[in-house]
Short mmCIF file of C-alpha atoms and ligand atoms in Angstrom, two decimals:
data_model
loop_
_atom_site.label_atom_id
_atom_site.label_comp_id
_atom_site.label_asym_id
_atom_site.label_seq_id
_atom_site.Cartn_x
_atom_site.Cartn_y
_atom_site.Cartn_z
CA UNK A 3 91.64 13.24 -94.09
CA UNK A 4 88.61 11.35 -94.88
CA UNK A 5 85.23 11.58 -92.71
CA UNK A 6 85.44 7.67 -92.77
CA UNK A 7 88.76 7.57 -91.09
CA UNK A 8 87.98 10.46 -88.82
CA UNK A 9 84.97 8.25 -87.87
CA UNK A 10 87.45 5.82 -86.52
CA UNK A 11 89.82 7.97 -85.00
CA UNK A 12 86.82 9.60 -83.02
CA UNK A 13 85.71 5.97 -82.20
CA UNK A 14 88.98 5.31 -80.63
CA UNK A 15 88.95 8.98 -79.04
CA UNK A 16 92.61 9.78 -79.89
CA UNK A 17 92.09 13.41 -79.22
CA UNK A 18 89.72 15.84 -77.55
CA UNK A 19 89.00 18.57 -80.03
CA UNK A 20 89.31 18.59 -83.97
CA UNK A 21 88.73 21.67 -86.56
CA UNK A 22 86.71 21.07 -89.47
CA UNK A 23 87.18 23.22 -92.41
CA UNK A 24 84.09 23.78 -94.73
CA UNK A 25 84.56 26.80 -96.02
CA UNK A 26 85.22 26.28 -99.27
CA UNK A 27 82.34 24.70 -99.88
CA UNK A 28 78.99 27.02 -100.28
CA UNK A 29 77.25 28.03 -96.58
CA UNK A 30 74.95 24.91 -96.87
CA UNK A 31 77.57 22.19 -97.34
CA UNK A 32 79.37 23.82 -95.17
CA UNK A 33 76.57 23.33 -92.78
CA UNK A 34 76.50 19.67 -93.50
CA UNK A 35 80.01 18.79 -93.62
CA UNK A 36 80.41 20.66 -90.34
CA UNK A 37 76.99 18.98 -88.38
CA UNK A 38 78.26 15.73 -89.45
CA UNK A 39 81.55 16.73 -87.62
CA UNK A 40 79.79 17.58 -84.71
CA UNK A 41 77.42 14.44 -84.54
CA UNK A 42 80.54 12.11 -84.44
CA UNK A 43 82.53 14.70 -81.97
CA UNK A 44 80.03 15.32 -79.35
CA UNK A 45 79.28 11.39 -79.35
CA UNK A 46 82.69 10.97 -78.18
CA UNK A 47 82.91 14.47 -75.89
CA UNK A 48 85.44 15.79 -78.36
CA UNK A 49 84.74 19.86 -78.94
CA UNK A 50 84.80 21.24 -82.64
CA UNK A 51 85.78 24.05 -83.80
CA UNK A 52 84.24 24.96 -87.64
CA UNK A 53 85.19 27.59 -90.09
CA UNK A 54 83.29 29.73 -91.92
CA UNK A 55 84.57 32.66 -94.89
CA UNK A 56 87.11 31.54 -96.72
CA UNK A 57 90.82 32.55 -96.20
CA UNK A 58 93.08 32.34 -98.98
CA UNK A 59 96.54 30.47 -98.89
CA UNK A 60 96.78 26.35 -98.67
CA UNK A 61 95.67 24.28 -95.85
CA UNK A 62 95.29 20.63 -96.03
CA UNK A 63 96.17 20.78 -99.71
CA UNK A 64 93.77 22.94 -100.87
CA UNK A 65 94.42 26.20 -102.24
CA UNK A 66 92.37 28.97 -102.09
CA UNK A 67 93.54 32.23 -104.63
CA UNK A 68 93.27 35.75 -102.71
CA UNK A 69 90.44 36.19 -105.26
CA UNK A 70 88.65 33.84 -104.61
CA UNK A 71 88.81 34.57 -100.61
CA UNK A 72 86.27 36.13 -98.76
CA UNK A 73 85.46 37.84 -95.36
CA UNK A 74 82.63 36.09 -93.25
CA UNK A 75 79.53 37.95 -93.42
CA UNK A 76 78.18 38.55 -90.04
CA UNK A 77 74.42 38.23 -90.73
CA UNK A 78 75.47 34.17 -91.32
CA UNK A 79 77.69 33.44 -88.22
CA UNK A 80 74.28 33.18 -85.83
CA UNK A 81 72.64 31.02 -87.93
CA UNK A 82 76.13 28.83 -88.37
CA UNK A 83 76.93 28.55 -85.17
CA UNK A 84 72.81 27.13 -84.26
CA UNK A 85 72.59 24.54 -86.45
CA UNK A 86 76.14 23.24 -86.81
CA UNK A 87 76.61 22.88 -83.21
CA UNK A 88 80.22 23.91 -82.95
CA UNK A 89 82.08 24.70 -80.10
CA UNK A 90 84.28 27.98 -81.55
CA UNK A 91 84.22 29.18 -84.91
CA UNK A 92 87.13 30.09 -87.28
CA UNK A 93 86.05 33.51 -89.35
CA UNK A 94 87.95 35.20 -92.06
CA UNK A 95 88.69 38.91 -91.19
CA UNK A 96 91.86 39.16 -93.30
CA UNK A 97 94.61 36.71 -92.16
CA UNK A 98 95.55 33.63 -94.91
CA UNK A 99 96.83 30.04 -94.54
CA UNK A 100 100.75 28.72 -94.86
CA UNK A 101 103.67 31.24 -94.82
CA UNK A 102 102.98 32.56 -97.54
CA UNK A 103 100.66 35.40 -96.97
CA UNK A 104 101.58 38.70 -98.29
CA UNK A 105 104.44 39.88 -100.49
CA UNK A 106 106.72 42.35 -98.65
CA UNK A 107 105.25 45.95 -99.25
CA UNK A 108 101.99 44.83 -98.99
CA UNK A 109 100.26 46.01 -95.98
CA UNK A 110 98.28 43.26 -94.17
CA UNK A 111 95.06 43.99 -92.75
CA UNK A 112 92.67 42.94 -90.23
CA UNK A 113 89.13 43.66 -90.60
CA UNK A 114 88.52 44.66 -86.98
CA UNK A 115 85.01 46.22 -87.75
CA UNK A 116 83.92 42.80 -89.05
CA UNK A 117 84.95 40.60 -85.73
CA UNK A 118 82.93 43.58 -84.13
CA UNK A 119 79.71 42.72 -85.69
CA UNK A 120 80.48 39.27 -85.17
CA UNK A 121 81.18 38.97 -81.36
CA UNK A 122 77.80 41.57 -81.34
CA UNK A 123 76.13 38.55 -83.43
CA UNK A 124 77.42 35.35 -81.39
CA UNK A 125 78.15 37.17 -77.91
CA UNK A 126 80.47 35.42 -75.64
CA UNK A 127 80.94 32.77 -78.40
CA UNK A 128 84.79 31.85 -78.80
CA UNK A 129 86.43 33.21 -82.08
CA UNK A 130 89.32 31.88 -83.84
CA UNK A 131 91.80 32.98 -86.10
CA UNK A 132 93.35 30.83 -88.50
CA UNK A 133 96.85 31.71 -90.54
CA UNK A 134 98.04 34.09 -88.16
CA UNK A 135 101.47 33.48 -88.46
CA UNK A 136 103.34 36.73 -88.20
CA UNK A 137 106.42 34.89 -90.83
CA UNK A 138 109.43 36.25 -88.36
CA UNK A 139 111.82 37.64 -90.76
CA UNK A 140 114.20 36.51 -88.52
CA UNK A 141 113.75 32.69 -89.44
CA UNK A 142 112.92 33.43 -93.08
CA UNK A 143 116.29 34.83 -93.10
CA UNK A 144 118.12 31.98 -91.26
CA UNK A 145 116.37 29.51 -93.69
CA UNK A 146 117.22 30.83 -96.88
CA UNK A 147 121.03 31.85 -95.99
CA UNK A 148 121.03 28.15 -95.21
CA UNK A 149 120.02 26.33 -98.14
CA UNK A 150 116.54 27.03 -97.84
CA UNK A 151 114.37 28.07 -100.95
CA UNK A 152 112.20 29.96 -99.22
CA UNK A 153 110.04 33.47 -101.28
CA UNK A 154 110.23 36.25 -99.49
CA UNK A 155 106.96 36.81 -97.61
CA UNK A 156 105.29 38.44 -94.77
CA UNK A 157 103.01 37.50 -92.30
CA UNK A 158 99.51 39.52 -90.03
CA UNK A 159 101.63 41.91 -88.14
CA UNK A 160 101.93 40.86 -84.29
CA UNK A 161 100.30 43.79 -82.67
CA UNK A 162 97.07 43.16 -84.52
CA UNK A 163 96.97 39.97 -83.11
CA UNK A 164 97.68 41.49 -79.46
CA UNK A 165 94.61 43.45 -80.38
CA UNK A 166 92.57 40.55 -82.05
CA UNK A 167 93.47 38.74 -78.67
CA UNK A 168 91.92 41.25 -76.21
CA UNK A 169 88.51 40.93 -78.30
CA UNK A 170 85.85 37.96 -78.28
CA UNK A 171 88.88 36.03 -80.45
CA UNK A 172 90.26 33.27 -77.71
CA UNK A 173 92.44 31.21 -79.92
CA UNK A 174 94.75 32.42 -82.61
CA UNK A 175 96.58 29.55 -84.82
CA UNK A 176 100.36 30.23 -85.96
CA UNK A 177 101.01 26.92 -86.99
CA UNK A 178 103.55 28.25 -89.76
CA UNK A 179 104.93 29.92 -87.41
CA UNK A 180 106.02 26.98 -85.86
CA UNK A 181 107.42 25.45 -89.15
CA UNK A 182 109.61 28.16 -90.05
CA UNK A 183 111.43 27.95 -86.30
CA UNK A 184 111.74 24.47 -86.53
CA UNK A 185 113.16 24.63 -90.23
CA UNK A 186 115.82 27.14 -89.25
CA UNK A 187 116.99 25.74 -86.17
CA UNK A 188 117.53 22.46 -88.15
CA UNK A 189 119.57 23.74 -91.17
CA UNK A 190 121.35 26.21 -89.45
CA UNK A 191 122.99 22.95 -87.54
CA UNK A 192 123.01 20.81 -91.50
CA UNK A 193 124.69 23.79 -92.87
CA UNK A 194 127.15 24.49 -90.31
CA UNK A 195 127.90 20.93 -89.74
CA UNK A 196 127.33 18.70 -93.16
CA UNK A 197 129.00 15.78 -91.39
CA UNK A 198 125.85 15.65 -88.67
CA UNK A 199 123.06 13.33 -88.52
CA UNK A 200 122.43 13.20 -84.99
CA UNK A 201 118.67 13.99 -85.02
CA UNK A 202 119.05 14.41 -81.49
CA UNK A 203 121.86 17.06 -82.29
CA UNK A 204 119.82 19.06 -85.00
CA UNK A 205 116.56 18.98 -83.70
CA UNK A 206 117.64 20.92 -80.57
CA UNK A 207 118.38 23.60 -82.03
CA UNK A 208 115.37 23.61 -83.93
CA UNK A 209 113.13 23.20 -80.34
CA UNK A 210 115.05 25.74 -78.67
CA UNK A 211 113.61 27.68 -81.71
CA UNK A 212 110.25 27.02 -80.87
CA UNK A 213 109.94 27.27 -77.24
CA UNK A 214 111.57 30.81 -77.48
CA UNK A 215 108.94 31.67 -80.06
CA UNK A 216 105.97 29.81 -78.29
CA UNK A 217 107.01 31.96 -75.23
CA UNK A 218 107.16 35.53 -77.10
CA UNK A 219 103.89 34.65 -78.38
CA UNK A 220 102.40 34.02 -74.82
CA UNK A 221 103.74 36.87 -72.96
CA UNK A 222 103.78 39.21 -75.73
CA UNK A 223 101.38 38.66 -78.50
CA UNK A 224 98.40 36.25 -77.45
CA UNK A 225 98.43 38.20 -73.32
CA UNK A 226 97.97 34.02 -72.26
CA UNK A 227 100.61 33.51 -69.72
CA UNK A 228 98.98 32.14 -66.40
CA UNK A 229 95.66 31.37 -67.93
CA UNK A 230 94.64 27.66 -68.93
ZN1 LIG B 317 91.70 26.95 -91.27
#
């Protein structure tokens, strides 16, 4: 999306918070892209959340190669954080963007030591994880039995997000996640029943999908039931 049309969205105040991805750019337009953000936002009371280190995978169409990733250094995050302006900050520790993340037999790793220097850098400053979808196997499974061309893949293993979620991180994205319930609850009913197209019939299954998930997560993974 465009700043220009963001502009206007802001100026009608269609939503209260946004995320603003920088990070591939270099730290300084990062800085700018991010302040700019942040100038429109706050106008408007709407919170923003910035990223900084760059994860690989795709998000909003741009791809980033696992080479090309890279963990956020600590000794920037302070310095970020001060003349950005943001509200929470997205840092790159290990997880990746999109549901494709790691190849199965690959071990997934969070750098834990890293988010430690970071909360000790920004203390009390919300962290953020982004591409922390843990891929359930499950769905990938009910996907590609049902016409689905889905790789194989595996996502950031769910207990170290139930330890990423005890730390200074307060908000851990699993939009893919999401996706993949969605999908599967919606093919499942195509495939079983080619003469459907009830959206109301197929889509469902697919939110029963979701909700289950979405409540796993809270109880079990994120530890957010009964807090706002
Ligand atoms: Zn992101």
């Amino acid at each position: 999306m465009g700043l220009v049309t963001t502009k206007e969205m802001f100026q009608k105040a269609y939503f209260t918070s946004v995320m603003i991805d920088g990070s591939q750019y270099d730290f300084e337009k990062n800085v700018e892209i991010t302040s700019q953000v942040v100038e429109y936002a706050h106008e408007k009371g709407v919170v923003v959340e910035g990223e900084l280190g760059k994860l690989a995978g795709v998000e909003d169409d741009v791809k980033v190669d696992a080479s090309d990733a890279m963990y956020t250094h600590p000794d920037e995050v302070q310095e970020f954080v001060e003349r950005t302006g943001v509200d929470s900050l997205a840092i790159a520790i290990g997880t990746s963007h999109g549901a494709f993340k790691f190849k199965p037999g690959q071990k997934p790793q969070l750098r834990f030591d890293i988010l430690e220097e970071i909360s000790r850098k920004i203390p009390d400053f919300p962290i953020v994880l982004h591409g922390a979808s843990s891929v359930s196997q499950e769905y990938v499974k009910i996907i590609q039995e049902n016409g689905g061309e889905l790789a194989d893949a595996i996502g950031i293993p769910e207990d170290m997000l139930r330890r990423a979620a005890k730390s200074a991180v307060c908000k851990i994205n699993i939009d893919s996640d999401l996706r993949l319930a969605m999908t599967a609850g919606v093919r499942q009913v195509l495939a079983q029943k080619p003469a459907a197209f009830d959206p109301r019939e197929y889509l469902k299954v697919g939110r029963a999908n979701v909700k289950e998930l979405v409540e796993h997560k809270i109880r079990n993974v994120l530890g957010s039931d009964y807090k706002a």
